[in-house]
Short mmCIF file of C-alpha atoms in Angstrom, two decimals:
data_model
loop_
_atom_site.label_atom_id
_atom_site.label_comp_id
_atom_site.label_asym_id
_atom_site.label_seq_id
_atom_site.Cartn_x
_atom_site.Cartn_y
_atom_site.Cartn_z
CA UNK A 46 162.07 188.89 -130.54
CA UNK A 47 159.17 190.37 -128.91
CA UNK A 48 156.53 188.05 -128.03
CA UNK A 49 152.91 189.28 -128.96
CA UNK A 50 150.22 187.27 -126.25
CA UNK A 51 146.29 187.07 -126.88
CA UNK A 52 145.84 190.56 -124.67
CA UNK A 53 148.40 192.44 -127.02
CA UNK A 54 146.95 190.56 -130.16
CA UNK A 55 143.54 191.86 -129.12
CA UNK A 56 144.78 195.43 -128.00
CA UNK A 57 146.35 195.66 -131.61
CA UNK A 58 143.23 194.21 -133.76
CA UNK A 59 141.67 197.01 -132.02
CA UNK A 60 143.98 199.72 -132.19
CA UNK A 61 143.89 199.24 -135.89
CA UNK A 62 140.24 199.76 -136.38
CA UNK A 63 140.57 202.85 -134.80
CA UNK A 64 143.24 204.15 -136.90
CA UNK A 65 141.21 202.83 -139.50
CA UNK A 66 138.59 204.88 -138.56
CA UNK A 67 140.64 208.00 -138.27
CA UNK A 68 142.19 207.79 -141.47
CA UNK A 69 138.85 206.91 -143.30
CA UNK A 70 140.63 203.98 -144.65
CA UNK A 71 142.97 200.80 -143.76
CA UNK A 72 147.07 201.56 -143.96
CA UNK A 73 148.17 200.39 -147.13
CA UNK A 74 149.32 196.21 -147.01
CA UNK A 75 152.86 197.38 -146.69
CA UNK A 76 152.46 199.38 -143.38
CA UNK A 77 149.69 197.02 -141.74
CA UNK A 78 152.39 194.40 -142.36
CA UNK A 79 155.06 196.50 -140.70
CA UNK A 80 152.19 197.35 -137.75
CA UNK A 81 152.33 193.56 -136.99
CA UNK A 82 155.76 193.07 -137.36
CA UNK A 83 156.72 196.28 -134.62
CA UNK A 84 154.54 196.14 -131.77
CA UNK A 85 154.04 199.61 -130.50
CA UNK A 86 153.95 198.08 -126.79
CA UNK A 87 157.60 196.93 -127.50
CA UNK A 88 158.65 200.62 -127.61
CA UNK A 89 156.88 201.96 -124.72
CA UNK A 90 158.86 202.63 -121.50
CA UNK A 91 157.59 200.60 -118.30
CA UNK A 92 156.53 204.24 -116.83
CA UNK A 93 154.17 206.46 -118.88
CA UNK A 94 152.77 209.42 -117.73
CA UNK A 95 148.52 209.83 -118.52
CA UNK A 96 146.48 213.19 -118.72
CA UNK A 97 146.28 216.80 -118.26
CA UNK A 98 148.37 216.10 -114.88
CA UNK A 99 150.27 213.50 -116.45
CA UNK A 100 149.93 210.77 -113.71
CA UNK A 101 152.51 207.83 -113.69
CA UNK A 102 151.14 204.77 -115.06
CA UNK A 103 153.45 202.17 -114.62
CA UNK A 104 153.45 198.59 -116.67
CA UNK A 105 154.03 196.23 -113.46
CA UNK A 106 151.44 197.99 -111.02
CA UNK A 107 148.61 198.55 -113.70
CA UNK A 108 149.17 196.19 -116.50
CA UNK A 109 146.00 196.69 -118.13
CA UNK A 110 145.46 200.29 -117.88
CA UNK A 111 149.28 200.50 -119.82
CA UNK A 112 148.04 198.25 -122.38
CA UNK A 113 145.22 200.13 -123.15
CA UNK A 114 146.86 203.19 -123.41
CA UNK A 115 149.39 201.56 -125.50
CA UNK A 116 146.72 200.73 -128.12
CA UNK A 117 144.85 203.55 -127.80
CA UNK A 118 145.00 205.93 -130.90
CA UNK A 119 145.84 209.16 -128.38
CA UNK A 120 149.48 209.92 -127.83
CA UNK A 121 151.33 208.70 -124.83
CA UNK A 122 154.15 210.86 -122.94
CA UNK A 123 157.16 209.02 -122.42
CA UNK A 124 159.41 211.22 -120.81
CA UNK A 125 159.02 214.57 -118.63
CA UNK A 126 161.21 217.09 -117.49
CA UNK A 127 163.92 215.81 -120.28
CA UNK A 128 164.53 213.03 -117.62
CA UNK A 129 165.05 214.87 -114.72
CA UNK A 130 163.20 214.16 -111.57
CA UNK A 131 160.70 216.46 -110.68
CA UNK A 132 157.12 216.44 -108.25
CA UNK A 133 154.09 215.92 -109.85
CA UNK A 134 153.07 219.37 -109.87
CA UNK A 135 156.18 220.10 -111.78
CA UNK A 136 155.90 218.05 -114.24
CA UNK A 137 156.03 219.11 -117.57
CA UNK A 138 156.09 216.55 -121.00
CA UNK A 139 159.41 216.68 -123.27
CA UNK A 140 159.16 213.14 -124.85
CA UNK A 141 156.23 211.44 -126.46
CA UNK A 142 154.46 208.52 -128.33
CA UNK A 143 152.77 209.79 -131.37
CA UNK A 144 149.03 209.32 -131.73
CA UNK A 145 148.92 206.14 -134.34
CA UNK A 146 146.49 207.63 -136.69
CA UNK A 147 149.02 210.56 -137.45
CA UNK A 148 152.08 208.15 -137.57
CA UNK A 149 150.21 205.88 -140.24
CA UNK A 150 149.24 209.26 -141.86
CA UNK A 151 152.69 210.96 -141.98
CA UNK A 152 153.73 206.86 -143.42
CA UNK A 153 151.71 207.72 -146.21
CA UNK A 154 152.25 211.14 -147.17
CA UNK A 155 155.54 210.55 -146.79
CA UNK A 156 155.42 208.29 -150.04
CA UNK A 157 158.26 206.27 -149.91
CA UNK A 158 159.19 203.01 -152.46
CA UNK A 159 161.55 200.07 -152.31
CA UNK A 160 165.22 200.85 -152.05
CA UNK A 161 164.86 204.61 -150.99
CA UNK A 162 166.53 205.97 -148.31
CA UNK A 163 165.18 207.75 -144.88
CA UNK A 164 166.51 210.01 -142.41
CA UNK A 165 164.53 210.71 -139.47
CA UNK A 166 164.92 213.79 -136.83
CA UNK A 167 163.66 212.55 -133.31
CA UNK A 168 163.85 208.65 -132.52
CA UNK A 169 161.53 209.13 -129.55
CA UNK A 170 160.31 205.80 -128.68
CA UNK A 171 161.84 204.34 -131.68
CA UNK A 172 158.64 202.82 -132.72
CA UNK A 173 158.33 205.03 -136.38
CA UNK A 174 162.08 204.10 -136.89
CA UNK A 175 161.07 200.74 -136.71
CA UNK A 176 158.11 200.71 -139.25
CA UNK A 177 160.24 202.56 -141.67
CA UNK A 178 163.17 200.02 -140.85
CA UNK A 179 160.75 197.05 -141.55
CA UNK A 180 158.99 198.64 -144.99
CA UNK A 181 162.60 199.42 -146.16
CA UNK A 182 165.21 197.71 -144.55
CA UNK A 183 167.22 198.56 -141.62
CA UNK A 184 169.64 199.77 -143.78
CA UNK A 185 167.73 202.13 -145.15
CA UNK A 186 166.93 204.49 -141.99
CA UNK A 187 168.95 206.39 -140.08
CA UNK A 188 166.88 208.24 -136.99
CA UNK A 189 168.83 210.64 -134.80
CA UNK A 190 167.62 211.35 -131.33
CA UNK A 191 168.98 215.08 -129.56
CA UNK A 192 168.41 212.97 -125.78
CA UNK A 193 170.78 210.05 -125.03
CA UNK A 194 168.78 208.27 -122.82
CA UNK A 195 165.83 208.36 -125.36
CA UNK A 196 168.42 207.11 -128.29
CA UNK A 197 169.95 204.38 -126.26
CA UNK A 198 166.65 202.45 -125.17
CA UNK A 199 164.82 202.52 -128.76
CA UNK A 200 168.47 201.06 -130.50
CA UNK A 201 167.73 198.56 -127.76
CA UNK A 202 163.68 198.13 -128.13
CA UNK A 203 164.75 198.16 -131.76
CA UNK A 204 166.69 195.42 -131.67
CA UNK A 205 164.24 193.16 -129.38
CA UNK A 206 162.30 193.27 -132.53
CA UNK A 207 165.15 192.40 -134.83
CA UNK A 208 166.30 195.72 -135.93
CA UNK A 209 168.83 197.56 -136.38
CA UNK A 210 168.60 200.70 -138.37
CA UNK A 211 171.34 203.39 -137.86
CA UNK A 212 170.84 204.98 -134.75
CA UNK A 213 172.13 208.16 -133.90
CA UNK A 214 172.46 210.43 -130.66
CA UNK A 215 172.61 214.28 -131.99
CA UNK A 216 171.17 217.44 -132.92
CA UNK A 217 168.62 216.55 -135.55
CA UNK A 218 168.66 219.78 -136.50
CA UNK A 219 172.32 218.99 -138.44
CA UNK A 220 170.65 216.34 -139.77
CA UNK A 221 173.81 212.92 -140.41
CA UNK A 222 175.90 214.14 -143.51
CA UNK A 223 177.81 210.71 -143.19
CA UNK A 224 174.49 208.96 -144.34
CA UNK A 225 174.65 210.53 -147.86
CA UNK A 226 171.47 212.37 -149.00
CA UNK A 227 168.05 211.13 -148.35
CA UNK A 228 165.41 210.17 -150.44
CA UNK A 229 162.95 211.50 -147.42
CA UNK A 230 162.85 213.16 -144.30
CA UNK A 231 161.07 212.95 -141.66
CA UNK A 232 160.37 214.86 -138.24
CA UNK A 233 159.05 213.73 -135.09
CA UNK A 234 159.46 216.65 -133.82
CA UNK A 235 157.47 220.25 -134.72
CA UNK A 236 160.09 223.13 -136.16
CA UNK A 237 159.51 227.21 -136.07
CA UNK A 238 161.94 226.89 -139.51
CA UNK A 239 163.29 224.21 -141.59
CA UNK A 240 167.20 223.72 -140.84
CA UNK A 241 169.14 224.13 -143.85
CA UNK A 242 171.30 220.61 -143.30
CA UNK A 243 168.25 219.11 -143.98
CA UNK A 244 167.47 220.46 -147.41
CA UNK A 245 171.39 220.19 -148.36
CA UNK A 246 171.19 216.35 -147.04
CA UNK A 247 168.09 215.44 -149.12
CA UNK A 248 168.43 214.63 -153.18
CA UNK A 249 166.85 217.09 -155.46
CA UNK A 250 163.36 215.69 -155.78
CA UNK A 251 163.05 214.24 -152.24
CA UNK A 252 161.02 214.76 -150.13
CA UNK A 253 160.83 216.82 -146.24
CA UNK A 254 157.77 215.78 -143.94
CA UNK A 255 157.78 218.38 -140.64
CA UNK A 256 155.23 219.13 -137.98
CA UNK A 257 154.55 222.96 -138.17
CA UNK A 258 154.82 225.14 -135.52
CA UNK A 259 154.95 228.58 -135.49
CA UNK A 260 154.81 230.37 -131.74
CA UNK A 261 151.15 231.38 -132.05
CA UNK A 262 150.12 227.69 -132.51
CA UNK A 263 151.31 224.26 -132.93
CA UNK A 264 149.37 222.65 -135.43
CA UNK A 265 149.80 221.34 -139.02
CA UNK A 266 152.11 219.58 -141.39
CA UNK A 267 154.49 220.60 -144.37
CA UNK A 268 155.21 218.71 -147.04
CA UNK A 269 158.62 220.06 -149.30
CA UNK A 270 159.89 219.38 -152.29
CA UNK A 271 163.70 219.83 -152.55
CA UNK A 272 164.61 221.47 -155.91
CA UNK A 273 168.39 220.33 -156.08
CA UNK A 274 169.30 224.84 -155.86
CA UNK A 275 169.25 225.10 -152.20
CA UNK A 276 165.36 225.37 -151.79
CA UNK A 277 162.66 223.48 -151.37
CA UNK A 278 158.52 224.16 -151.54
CA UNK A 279 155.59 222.70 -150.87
CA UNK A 280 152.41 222.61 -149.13
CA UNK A 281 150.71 222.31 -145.80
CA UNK A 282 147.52 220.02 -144.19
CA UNK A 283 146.63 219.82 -140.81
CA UNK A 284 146.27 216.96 -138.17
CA UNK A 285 149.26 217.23 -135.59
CA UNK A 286 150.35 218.65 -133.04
CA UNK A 287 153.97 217.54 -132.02
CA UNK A 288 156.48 218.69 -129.22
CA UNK A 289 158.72 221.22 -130.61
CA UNK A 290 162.31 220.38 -131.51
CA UNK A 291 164.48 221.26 -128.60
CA UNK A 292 166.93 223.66 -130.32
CA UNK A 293 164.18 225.73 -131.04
CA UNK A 294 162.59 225.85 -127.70
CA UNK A 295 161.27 228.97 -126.40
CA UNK A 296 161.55 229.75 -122.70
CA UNK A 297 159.91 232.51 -121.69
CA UNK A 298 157.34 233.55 -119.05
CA UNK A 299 155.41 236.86 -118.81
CA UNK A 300 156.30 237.58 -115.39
CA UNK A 301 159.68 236.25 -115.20
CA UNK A 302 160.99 237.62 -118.54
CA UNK A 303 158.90 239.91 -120.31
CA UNK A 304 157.23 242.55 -117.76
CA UNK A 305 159.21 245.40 -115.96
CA UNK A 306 157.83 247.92 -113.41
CA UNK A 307 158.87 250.80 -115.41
CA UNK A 308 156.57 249.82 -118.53
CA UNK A 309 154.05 251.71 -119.03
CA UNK A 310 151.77 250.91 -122.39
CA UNK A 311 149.38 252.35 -124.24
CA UNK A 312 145.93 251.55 -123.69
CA UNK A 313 143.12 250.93 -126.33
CA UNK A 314 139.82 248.73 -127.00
CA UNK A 315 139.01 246.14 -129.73
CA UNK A 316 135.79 244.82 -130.77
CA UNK A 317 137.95 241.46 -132.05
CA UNK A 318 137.43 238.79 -129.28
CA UNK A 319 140.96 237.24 -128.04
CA UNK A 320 139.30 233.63 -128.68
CA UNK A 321 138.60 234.37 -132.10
CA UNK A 322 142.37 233.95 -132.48
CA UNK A 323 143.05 231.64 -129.71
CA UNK A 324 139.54 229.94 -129.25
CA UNK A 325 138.59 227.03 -130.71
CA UNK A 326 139.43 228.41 -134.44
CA UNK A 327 142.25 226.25 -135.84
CA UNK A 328 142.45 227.49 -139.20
CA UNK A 329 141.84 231.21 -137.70
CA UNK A 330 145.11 230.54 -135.32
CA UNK A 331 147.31 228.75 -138.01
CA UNK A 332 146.70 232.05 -140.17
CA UNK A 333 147.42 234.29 -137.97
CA UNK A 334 150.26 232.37 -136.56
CA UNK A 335 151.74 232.50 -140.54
CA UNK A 336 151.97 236.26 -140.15
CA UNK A 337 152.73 237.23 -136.70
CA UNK A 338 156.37 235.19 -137.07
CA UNK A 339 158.03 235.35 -133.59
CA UNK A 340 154.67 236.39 -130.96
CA UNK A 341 153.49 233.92 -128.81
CA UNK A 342 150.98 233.72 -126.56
CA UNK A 343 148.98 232.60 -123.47
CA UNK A 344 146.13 232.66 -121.40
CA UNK A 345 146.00 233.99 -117.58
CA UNK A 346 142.33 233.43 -116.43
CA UNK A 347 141.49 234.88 -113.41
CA UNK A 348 144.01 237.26 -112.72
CA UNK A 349 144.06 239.24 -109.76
CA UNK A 350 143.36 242.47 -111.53
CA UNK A 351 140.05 244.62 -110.45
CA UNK A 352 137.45 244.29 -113.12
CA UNK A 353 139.36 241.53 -114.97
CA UNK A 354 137.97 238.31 -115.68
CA UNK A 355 139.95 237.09 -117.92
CA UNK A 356 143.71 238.00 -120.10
CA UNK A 357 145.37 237.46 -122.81
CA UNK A 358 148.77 237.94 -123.08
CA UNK A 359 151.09 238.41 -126.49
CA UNK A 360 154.70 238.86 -126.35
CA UNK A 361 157.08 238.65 -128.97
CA UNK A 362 160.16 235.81 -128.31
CA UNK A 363 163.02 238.86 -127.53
CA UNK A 364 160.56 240.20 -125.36
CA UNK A 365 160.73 243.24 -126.47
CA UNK A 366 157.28 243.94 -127.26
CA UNK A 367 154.13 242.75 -125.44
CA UNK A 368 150.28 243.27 -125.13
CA UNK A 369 147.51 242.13 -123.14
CA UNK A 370 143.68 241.88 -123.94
CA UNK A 371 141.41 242.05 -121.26
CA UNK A 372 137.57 240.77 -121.13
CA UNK A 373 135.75 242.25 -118.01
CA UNK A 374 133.63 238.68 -117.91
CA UNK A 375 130.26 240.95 -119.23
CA UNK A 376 130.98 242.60 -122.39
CA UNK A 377 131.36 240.21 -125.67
CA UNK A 378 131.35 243.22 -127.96
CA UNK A 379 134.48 245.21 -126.37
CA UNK A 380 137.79 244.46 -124.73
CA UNK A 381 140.46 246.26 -122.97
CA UNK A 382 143.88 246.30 -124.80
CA UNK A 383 147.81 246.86 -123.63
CA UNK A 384 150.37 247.25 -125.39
CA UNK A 385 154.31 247.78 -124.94
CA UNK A 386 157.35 248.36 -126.84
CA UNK A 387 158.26 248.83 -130.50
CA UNK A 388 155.76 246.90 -132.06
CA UNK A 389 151.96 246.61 -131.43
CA UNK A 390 151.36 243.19 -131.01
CA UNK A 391 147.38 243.73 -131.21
CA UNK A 392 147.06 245.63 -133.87
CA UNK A 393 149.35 242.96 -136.32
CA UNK A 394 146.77 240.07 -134.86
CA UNK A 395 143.93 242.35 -135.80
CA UNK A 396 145.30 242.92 -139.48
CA UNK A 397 146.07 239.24 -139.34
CA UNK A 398 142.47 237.70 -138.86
CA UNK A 399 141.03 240.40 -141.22
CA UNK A 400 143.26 239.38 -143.95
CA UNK A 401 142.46 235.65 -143.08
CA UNK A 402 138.71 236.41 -142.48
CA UNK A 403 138.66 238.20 -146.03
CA UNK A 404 140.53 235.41 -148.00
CA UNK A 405 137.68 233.33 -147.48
CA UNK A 406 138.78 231.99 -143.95
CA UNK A 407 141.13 229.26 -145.54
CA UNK A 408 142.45 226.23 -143.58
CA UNK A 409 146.05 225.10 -143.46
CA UNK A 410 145.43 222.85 -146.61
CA UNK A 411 145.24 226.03 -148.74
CA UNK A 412 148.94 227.32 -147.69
CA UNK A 413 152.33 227.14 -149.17
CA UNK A 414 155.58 227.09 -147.79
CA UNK A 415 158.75 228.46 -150.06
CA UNK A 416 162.16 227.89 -148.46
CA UNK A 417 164.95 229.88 -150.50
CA UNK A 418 168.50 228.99 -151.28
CA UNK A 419 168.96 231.82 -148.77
CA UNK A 420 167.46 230.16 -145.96
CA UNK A 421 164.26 232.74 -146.11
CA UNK A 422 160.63 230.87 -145.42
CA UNK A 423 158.35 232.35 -147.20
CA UNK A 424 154.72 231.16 -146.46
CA UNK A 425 151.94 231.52 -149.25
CA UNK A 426 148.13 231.14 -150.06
CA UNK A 427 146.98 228.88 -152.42
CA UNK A 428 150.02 229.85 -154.91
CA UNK A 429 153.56 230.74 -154.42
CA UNK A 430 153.27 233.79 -156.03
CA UNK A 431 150.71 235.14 -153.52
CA UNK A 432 153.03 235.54 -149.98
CA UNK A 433 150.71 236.08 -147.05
CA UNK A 434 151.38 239.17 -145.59
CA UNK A 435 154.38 239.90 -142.87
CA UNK A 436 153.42 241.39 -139.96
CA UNK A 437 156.83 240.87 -138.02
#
């Protein structure tokens, strides 16, 4: 058993009256207990990586700075690279500890009783399993991790704490048919689409908890109902942000994969900013994110382009299509736009934030999600009978 000292005692009084804080009120009694129960320093590798260039921290040559970070109501990467070795300037994160506050949160939406049952997709640290292992019982959980590394240390950081829920290396996205179906499930892990294993592995009436992601913007949570047909609906709320599921990985760069010297688009202008969709705007970018489907998209400041302070580039995940929207670093009122290929990337953002902007500028708590029998995800405002629009 994991031995909890005055300095982790103290770390996790702490910790807790921040997540307090976060949440506007404590964890119910039955996940406090669990909190004490499974330390989240027990889960934590000896090496974590800190910041925007994710330096190594490790436990025996900064013990106190590990702590704190441990206890600290921020996430904490655990892994980069998937493992691999890489410099520091090549570094890149592919495993993490959850913030606590959204753990605790996702706890409680995901509503679970006495004698249910819980599959989760992503094992990570193995620190969630654990809560859910202690609120249920052990046998009650089954978490499946996609990296074998990742699902061999938290079956063993699990058990330093006495537990020993079903611990599986696999594609999450398949879900465990040999566990029967779940009461709940839960992700770890953001998805681009709900698998179908997972609605055919849950009972009619459960219940499937995902980080959203769509390629415009990770943010956001969805919250299904399984109907016991094949489908499943529900609603979203915001508050994460979570590494997307491997399987559904994009990998694509703009010069690498999407530009070729024989494109030539079509220029225009647009008086709609690029940060009013990829600002500071949450709710804007989850909108428009709904209806684009499959265009992502990224910043390139200071290019080396005459009269071009700063870009933004759109590109659809085939790579088929792409745009670019240029601000000359004076004008706020007009901005260059590029566009390539069989669909105008601009234009669908454009008729995206004016359909958003006109619905009253709602925020992700106002939107649906409708999964069919047919594996179709249809997204929806306020009702399921009013389908944003499709701009794909």
């Amino acid at each position: 058993m994991t031995l909890i000292g005055a300095a982790e005692r103290a770390a996790m009084r702490g910790l807790l009256d921040s997540v307090n804080e976060s949440l506007g009120a404590p964890p119910a009694p039955v996940w406090e207990a669990a909190y004490w129960a499974v330390p989240r320093h027990a889960f934590l590798p000896e090496t974590v990586w800190l910041g925007d260039d994710l330096a190594e921290c490790s436990r025996e040559a900064a013990p106190e700075t590990w702590l704190r970070h441990a206890y600290a109501d921020t996430p904490v990467v655990t892994q980069v690279n998937d493992g691999r070795p890489a410099e520091p300037e090549d570094r890149w994160a592919s495993s993490s500890a959850s913030a606590p506050s959204i753990v605790f949160r996702m706890l409680d939406m995901l509503d679970v009783t006495a004698g249910q049952s819980v599959l989760e997709i992503g094992t990570g640290t193995g620190w969630n399993a654990g809560l859910l292992a202690q609120r249920l019982a052990p046998e009650r959980v089954t978490t499946i991790e996609v990296d074998p590394e990742l699902s061999a240390r938290a079956a063993v950081r699990l058990g330093s704490v006495g537990l020993e829920p079903r611990v599986i290396c696999g594609d999450g996205a398949f879900g465990y048919e040999e566990g029967g179906r779940y009461d709940r499930v839960i992700a770890t892990c953001s998805v681009r689409s709900i698998p179908p294993a997972w609605i055919a592995q849950t009972k009619p009436g459960g219940v499937i908890l995902a980080p959203w992601e769509s390629p415009w913007f990770c943010y956001g949570l969805v919250r299904l109902t399984v109907d016991g047909y094949g489908g499943a609906s529900g609603t979203f709320s915001p508050h994460s942000a979570f590494m997307l599921m491997r399987g559904q990985r994009t990998d694509l760069r703009i010069y690498r994969d999407v530009l070729r010297d024989e494109h030539v688009p079509a220029e225009s202008s647009t008086r709609l900013s690029p940060w009013a969709v990829s600002g500071d705007d949450w709710a804007a970018q989850f909108a428009v994110g709904l209806q684009l489907g499959d265009v992502w998209r990224t910043w390139h400041d200071n290019p080396d382009v005459r009269g071009v302070a700063s870009r933004l580039w759109l590109a659809t995940t085939d790579a088929r299509s792409w745009a670019a929207v240029d601000w000359d670093g004076k004008r706020s009122d007009r901005f260059t736009v590029w566009e390539h290929g069989p669909r105008r990337l601009w234009e669908s953002v454009e008729a995206g934030y004016v359909w958003w902007r006109d619905a009253g500028r709602p925020g992700p708590e106002r939107f649906g999600l409708t999964v069919t029998a047919e594996g179709a995800h249809v997204p929806w405002l306020d009702t399921s009978d009013n389908p944003v629009p499709d701009l794909t």
